[in-house]
PDB file of C-alpha atoms in Angstrom:
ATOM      1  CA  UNK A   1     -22.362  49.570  34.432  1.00  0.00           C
ATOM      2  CA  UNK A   2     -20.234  51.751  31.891  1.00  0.00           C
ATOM      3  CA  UNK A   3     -20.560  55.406  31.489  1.00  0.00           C
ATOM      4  CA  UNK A   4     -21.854  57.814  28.923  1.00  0.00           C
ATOM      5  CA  UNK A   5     -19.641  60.730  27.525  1.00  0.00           C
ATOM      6  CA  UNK A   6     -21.839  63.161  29.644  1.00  0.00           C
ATOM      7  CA  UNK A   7     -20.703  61.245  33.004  1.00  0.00           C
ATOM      8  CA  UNK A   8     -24.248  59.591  33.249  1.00  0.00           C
ATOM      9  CA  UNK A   9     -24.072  55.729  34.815  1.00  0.00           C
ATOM     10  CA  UNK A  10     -25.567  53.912  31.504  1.00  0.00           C
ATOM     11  CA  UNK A  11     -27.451  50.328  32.379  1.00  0.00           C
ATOM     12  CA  UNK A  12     -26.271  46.985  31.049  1.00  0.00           C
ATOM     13  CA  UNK A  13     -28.012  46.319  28.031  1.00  0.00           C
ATOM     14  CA  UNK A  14     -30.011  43.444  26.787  1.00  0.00           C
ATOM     15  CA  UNK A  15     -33.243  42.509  25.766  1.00  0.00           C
ATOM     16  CA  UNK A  16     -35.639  44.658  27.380  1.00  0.00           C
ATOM     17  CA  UNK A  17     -38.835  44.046  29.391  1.00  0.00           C
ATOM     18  CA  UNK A  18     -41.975  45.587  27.728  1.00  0.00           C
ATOM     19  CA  UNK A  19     -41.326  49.625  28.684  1.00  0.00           C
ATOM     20  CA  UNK A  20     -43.991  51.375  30.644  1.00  0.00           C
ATOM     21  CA  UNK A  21     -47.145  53.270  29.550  1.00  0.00           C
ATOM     22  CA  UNK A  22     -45.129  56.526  31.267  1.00  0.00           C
ATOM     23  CA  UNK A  23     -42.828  55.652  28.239  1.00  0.00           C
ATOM     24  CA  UNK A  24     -45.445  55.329  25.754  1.00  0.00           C
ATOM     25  CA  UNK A  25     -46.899  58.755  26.654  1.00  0.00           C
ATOM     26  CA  UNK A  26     -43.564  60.306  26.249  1.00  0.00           C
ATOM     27  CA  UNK A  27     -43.698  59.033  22.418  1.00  0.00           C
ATOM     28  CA  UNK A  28     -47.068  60.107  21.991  1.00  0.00           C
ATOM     29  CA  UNK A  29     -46.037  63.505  22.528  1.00  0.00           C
ATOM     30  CA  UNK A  30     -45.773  65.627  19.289  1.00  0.00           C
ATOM     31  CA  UNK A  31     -42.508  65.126  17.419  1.00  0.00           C
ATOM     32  CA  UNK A  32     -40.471  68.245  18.169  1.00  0.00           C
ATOM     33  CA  UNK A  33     -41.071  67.756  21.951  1.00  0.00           C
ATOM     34  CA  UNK A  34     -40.165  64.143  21.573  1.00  0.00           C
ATOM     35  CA  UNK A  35     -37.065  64.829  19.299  1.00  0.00           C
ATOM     36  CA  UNK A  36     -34.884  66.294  22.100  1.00  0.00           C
ATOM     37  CA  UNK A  37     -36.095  63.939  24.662  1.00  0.00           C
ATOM     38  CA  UNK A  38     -34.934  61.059  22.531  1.00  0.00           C
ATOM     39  CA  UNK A  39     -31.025  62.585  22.918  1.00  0.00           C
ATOM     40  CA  UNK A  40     -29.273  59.629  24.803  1.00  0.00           C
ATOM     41  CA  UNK A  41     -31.767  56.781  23.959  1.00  0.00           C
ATOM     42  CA  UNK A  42     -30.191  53.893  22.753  1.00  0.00           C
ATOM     43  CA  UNK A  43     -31.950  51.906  20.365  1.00  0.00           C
ATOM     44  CA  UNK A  44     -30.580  48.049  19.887  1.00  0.00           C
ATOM     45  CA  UNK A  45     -30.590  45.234  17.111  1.00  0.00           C
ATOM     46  CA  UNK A  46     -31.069  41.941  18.411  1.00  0.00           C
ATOM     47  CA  UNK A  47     -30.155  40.327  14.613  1.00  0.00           C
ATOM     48  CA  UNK A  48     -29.237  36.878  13.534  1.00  0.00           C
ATOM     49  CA  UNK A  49     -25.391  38.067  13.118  1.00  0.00           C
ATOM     50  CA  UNK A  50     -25.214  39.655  16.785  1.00  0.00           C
ATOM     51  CA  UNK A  51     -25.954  42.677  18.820  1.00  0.00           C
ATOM     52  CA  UNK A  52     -25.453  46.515  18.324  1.00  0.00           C
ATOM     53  CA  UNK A  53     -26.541  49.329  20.470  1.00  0.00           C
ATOM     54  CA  UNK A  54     -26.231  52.750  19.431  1.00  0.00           C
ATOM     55  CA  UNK A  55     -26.998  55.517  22.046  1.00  0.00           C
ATOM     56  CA  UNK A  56     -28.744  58.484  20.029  1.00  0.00           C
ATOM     57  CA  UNK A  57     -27.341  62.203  19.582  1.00  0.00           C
ATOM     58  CA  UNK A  58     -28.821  63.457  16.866  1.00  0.00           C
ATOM     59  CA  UNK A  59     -31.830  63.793  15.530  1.00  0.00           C
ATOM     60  CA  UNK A  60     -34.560  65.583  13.503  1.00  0.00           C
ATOM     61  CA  UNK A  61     -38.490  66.155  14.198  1.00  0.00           C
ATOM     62  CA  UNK A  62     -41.214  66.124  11.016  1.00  0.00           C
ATOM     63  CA  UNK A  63     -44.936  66.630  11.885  1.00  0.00           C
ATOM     64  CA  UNK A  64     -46.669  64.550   9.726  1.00  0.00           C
ATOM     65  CA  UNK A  65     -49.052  66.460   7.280  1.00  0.00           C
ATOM     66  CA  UNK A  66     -48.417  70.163   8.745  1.00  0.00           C
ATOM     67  CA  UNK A  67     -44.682  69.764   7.632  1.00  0.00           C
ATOM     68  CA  UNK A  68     -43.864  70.903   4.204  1.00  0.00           C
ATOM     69  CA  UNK A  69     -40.546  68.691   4.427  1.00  0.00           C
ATOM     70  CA  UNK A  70     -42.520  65.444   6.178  1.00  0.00           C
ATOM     71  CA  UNK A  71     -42.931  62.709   4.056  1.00  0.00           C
ATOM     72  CA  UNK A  72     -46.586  62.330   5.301  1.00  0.00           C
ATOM     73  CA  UNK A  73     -47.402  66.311   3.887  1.00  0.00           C
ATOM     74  CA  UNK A  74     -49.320  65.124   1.054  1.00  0.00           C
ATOM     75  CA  UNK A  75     -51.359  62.404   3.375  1.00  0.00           C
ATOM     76  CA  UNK A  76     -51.434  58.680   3.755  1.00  0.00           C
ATOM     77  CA  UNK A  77     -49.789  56.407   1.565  1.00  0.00           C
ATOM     78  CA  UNK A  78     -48.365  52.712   1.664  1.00  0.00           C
ATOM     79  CA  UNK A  79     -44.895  54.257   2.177  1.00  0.00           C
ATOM     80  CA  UNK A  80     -45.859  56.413   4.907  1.00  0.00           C
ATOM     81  CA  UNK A  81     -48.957  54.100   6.856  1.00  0.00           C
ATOM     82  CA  UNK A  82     -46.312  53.334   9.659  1.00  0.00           C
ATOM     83  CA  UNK A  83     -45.879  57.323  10.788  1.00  0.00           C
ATOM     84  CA  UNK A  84     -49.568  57.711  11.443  1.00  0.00           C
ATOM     85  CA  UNK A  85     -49.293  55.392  14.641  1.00  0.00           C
ATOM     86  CA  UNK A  86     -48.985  54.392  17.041  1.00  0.00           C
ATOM     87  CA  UNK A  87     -46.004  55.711  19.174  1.00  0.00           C
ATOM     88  CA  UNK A  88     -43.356  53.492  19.747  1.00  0.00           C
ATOM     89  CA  UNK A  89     -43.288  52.003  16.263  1.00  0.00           C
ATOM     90  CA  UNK A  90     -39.923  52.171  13.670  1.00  0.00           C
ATOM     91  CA  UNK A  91     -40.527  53.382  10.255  1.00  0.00           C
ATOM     92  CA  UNK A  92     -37.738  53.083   7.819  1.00  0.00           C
ATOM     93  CA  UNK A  93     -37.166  54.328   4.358  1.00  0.00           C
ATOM     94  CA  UNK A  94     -34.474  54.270   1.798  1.00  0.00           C
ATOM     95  CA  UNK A  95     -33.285  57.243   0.752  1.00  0.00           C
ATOM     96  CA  UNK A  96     -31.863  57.994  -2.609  1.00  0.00           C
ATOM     97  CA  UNK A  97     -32.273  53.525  -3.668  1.00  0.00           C
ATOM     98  CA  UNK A  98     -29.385  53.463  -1.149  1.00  0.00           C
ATOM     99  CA  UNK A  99     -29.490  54.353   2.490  1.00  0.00           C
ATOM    100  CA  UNK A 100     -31.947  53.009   4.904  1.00  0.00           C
ATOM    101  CA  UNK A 101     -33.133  55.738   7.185  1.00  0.00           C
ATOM    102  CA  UNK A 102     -34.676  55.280  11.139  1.00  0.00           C
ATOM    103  CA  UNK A 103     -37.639  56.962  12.598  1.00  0.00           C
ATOM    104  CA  UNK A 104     -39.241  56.868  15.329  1.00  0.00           C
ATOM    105  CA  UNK A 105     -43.209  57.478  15.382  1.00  0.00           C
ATOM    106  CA  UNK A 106     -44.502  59.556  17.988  1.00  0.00           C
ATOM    107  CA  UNK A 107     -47.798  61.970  18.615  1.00  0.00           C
ATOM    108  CA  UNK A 108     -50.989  60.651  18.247  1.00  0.00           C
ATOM    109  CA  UNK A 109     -52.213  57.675  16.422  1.00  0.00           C
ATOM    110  CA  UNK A 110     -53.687  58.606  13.241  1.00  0.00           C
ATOM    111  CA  UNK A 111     -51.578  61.717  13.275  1.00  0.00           C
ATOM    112  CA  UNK A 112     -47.996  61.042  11.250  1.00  0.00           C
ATOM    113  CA  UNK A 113     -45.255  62.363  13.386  1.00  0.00           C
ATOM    114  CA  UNK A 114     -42.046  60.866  13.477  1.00  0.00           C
ATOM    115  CA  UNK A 115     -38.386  61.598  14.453  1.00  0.00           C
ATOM    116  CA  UNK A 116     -35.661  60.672  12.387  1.00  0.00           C
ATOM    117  CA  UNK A 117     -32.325  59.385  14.378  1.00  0.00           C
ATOM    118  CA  UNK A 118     -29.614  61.530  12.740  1.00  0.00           C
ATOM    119  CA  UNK A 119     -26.895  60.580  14.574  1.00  0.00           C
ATOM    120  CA  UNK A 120     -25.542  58.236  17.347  1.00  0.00           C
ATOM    121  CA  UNK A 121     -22.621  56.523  19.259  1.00  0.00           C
ATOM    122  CA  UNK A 122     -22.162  52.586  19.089  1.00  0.00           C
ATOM    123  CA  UNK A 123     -21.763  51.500  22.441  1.00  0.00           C
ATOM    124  CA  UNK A 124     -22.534  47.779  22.287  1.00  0.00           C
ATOM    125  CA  UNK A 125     -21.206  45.626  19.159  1.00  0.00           C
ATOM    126  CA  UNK A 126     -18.548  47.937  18.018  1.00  0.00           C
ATOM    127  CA  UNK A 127     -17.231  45.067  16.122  1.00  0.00           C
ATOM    128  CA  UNK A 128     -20.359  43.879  14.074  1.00  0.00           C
ATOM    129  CA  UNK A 129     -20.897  47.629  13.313  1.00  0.00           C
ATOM    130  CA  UNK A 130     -17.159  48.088  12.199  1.00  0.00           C
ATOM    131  CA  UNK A 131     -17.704  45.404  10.255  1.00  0.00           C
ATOM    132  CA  UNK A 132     -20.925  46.661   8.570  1.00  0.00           C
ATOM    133  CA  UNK A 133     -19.559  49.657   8.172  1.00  0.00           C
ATOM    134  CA  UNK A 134     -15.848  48.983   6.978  1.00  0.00           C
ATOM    135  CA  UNK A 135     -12.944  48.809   8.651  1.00  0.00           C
ATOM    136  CA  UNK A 136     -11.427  52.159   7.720  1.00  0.00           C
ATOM    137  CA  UNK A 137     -14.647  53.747   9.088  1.00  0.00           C
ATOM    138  CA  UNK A 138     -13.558  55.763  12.423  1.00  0.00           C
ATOM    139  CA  UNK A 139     -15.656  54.402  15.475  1.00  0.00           C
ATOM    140  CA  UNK A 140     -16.973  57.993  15.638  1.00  0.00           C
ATOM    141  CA  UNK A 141     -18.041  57.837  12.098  1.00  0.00           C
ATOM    142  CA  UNK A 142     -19.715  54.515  12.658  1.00  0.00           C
ATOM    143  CA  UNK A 143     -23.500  55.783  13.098  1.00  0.00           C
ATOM    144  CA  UNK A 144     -22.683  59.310  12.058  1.00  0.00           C
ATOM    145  CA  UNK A 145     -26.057  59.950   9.266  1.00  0.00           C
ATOM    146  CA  UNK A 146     -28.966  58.545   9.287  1.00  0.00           C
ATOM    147  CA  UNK A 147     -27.829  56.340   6.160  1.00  0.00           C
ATOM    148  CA  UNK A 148     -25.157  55.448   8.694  1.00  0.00           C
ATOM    149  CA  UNK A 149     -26.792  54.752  11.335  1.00  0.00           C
ATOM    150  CA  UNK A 150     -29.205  52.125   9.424  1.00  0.00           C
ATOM    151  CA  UNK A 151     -25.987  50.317   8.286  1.00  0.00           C
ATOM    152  CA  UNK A 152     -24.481  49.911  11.464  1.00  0.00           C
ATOM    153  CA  UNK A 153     -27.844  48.507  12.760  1.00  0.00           C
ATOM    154  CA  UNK A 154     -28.097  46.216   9.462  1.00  0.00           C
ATOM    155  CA  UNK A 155     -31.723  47.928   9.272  1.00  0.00           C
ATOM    156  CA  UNK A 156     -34.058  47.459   6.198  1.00  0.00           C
ATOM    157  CA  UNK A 157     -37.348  48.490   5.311  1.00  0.00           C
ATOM    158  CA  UNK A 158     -38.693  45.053   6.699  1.00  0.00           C
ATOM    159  CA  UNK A 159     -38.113  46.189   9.532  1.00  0.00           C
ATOM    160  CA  UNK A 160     -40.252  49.354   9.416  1.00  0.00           C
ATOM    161  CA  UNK A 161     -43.780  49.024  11.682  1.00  0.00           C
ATOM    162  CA  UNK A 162     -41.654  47.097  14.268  1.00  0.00           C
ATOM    163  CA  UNK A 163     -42.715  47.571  17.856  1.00  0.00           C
ATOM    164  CA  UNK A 164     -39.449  49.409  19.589  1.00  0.00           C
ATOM    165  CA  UNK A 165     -41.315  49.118  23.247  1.00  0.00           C
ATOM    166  CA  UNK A 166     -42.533  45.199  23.690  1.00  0.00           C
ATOM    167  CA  UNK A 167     -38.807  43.765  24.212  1.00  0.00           C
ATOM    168  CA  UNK A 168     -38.409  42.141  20.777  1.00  0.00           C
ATOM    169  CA  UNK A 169     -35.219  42.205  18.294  1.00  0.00           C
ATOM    170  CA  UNK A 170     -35.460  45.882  18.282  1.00  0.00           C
ATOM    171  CA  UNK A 171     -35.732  47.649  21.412  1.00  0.00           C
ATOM    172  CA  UNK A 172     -35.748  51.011  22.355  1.00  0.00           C
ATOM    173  CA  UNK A 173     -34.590  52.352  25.947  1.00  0.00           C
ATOM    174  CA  UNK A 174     -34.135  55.641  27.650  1.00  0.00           C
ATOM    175  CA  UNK A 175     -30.937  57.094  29.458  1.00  0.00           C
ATOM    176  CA  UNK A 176     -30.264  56.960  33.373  1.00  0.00           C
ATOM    177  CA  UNK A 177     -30.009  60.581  33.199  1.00  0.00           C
ATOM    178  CA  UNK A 178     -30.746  63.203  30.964  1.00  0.00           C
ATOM    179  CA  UNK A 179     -27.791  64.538  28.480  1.00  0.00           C
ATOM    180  CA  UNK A 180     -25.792  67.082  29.614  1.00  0.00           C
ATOM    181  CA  UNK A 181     -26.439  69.725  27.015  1.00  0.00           C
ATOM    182  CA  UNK A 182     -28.816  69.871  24.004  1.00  0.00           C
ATOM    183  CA  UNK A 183     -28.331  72.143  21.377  1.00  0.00           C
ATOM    184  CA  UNK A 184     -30.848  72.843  18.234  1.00  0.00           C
ATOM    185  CA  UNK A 185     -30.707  74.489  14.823  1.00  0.00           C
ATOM    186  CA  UNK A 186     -32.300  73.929  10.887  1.00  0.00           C
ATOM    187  CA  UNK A 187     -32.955  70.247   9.570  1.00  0.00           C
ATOM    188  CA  UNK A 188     -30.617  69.359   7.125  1.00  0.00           C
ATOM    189  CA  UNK A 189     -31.089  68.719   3.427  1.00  0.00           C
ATOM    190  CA  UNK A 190     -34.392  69.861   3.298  1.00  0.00           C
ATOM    191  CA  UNK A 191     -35.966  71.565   0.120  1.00  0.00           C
ATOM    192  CA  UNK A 192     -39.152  72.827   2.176  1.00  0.00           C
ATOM    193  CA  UNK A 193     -39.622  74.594   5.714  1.00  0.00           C
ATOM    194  CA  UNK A 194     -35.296  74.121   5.939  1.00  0.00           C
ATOM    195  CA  UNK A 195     -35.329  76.797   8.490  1.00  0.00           C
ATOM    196  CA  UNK A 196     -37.350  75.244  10.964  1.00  0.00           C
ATOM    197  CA  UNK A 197     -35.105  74.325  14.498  1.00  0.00           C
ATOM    198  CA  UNK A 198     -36.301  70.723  14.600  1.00  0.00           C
ATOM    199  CA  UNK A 199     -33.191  69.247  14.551  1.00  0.00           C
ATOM    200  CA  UNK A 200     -31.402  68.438  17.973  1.00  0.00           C
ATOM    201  CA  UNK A 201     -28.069  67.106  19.213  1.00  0.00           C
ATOM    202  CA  UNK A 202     -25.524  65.994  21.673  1.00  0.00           C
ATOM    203  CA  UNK A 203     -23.902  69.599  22.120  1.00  0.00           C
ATOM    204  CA  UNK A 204     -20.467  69.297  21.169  1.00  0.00           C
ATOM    205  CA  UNK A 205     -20.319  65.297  20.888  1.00  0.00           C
ATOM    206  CA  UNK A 206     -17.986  64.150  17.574  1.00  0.00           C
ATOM    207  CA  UNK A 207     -20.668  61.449  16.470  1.00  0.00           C
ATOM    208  CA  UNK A 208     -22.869  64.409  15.591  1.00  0.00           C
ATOM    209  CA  UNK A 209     -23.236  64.811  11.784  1.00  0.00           C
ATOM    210  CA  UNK A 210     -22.597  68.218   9.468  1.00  0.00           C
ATOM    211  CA  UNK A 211     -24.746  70.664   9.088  1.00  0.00           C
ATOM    212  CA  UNK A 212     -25.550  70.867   4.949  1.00  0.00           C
ATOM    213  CA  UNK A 213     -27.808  73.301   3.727  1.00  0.00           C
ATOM    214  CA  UNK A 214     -30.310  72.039   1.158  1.00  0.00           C
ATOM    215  CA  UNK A 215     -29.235  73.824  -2.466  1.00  0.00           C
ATOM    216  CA  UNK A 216     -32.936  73.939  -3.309  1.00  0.00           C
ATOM    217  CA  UNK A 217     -33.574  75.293  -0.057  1.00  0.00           C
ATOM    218  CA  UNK A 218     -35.762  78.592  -0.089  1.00  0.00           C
ATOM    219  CA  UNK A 219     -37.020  77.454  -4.194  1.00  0.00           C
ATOM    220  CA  UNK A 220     -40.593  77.894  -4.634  1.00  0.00           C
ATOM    221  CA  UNK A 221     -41.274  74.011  -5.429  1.00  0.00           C
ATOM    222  CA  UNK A 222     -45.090  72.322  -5.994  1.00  0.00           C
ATOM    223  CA  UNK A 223     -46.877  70.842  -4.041  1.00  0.00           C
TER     224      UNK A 223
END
């Protein structure tokens, strides 16, 4: 057993069992009750190459079609068919043809809700992620951003619809304990609803990432 930055015992980790429907219904919840929750979660790679865990905390809620800044807003699409359910699933997408991004989906299935995983700490396979990541990378820096955090988890969009809760390469698990302190504020780099305090994270933890203000936030844009 090691311990978390917030004093909390943390469990060996491995390949989990399948989680419990108690689990599930957490997920199921909407995404900005989930997003907090999710704050020292760790989610693991099982890949061909080796292990990495990354305990999560940061990250960033977006309700499916009643979120301006969601990429579900406009509805259904072959891009987005993974947030609409069900809970427990990982959608990735690349963002800007170079980072791959990590989401959780969560609410309802057929209702797109998903949290993106900001931030985290690598506490299993520090090496593989250095590695992945470069070796001049700080280990703070390692999953700090979502574009990041993808890297260090060598994640791809192939990846996206995989089941985080039935124990396979990619496995999703929750903390002993609940974080010590969770603090919340705007989403970052959003063009639409920017204001909104869906993001969430480790209060005061260094893997957190920086808070940058959209520069078309607040600019009336089309739908």
């Amino acid at each position: 057993m090691s311990r978390s930055p917030g004093g909390c015992r943390r469990p060996r980790l491995g390949r989990a069992h399948p989680l419990s429907s108690d689990l599930l219904a957490t997920l199921a919840q909407p995404a900005p009750l989930v997003a907090p929750a999710l704050i020292g979660w760790t989610l693991t790679h099982h890949s061909p190459d080796g292990v990495v865990t990354i305990e999560v905390t940061e990250t960033e809620a977006y309700a499916g079609e009643a979120d301006p800044a969601s990429h579900a807003w406009r509805g259904r699409t072959a891009r987005n068919a993974v947030m609409f359910g069900p809970a427990g699933r990982l959608y990735v997408y690349l963002s800007h043809g170079l980072h791959f991004c990590a989401n959780v989906v969560t609410g309802p299935e057929g209702e797109a809700s998903a949290v993106l995983l900001r931030a985290g700490r690598v506490v299993d396979g520090v090496d593989l992620a250095q590695r992945r990541r470069g070796e001049r990378v700080a280990l703070r820096s390692l999953a700090r951003g979502p574009g990041n955090l993808g890297q260090a988890l060598a994640l791809t969009t192939q990846h996206s619809g995989a089941d985080l809760l039935d124990g396979g390469s990619l496995v999703l698990n929750p903390p002993a304990c609940a974080p010590a302190a969770v603090s919340s504020g705007p989403r970052v780099g959003v063009s639409r609803a920017h204001d909104w305090p869906w993001r969430y994270w480790l209060t005061g933890d260094p893997t957190v990432s920086a808070y940058r203000r959209s520069k078309l936030a607040g600019v009336s844009l089309s739908r």
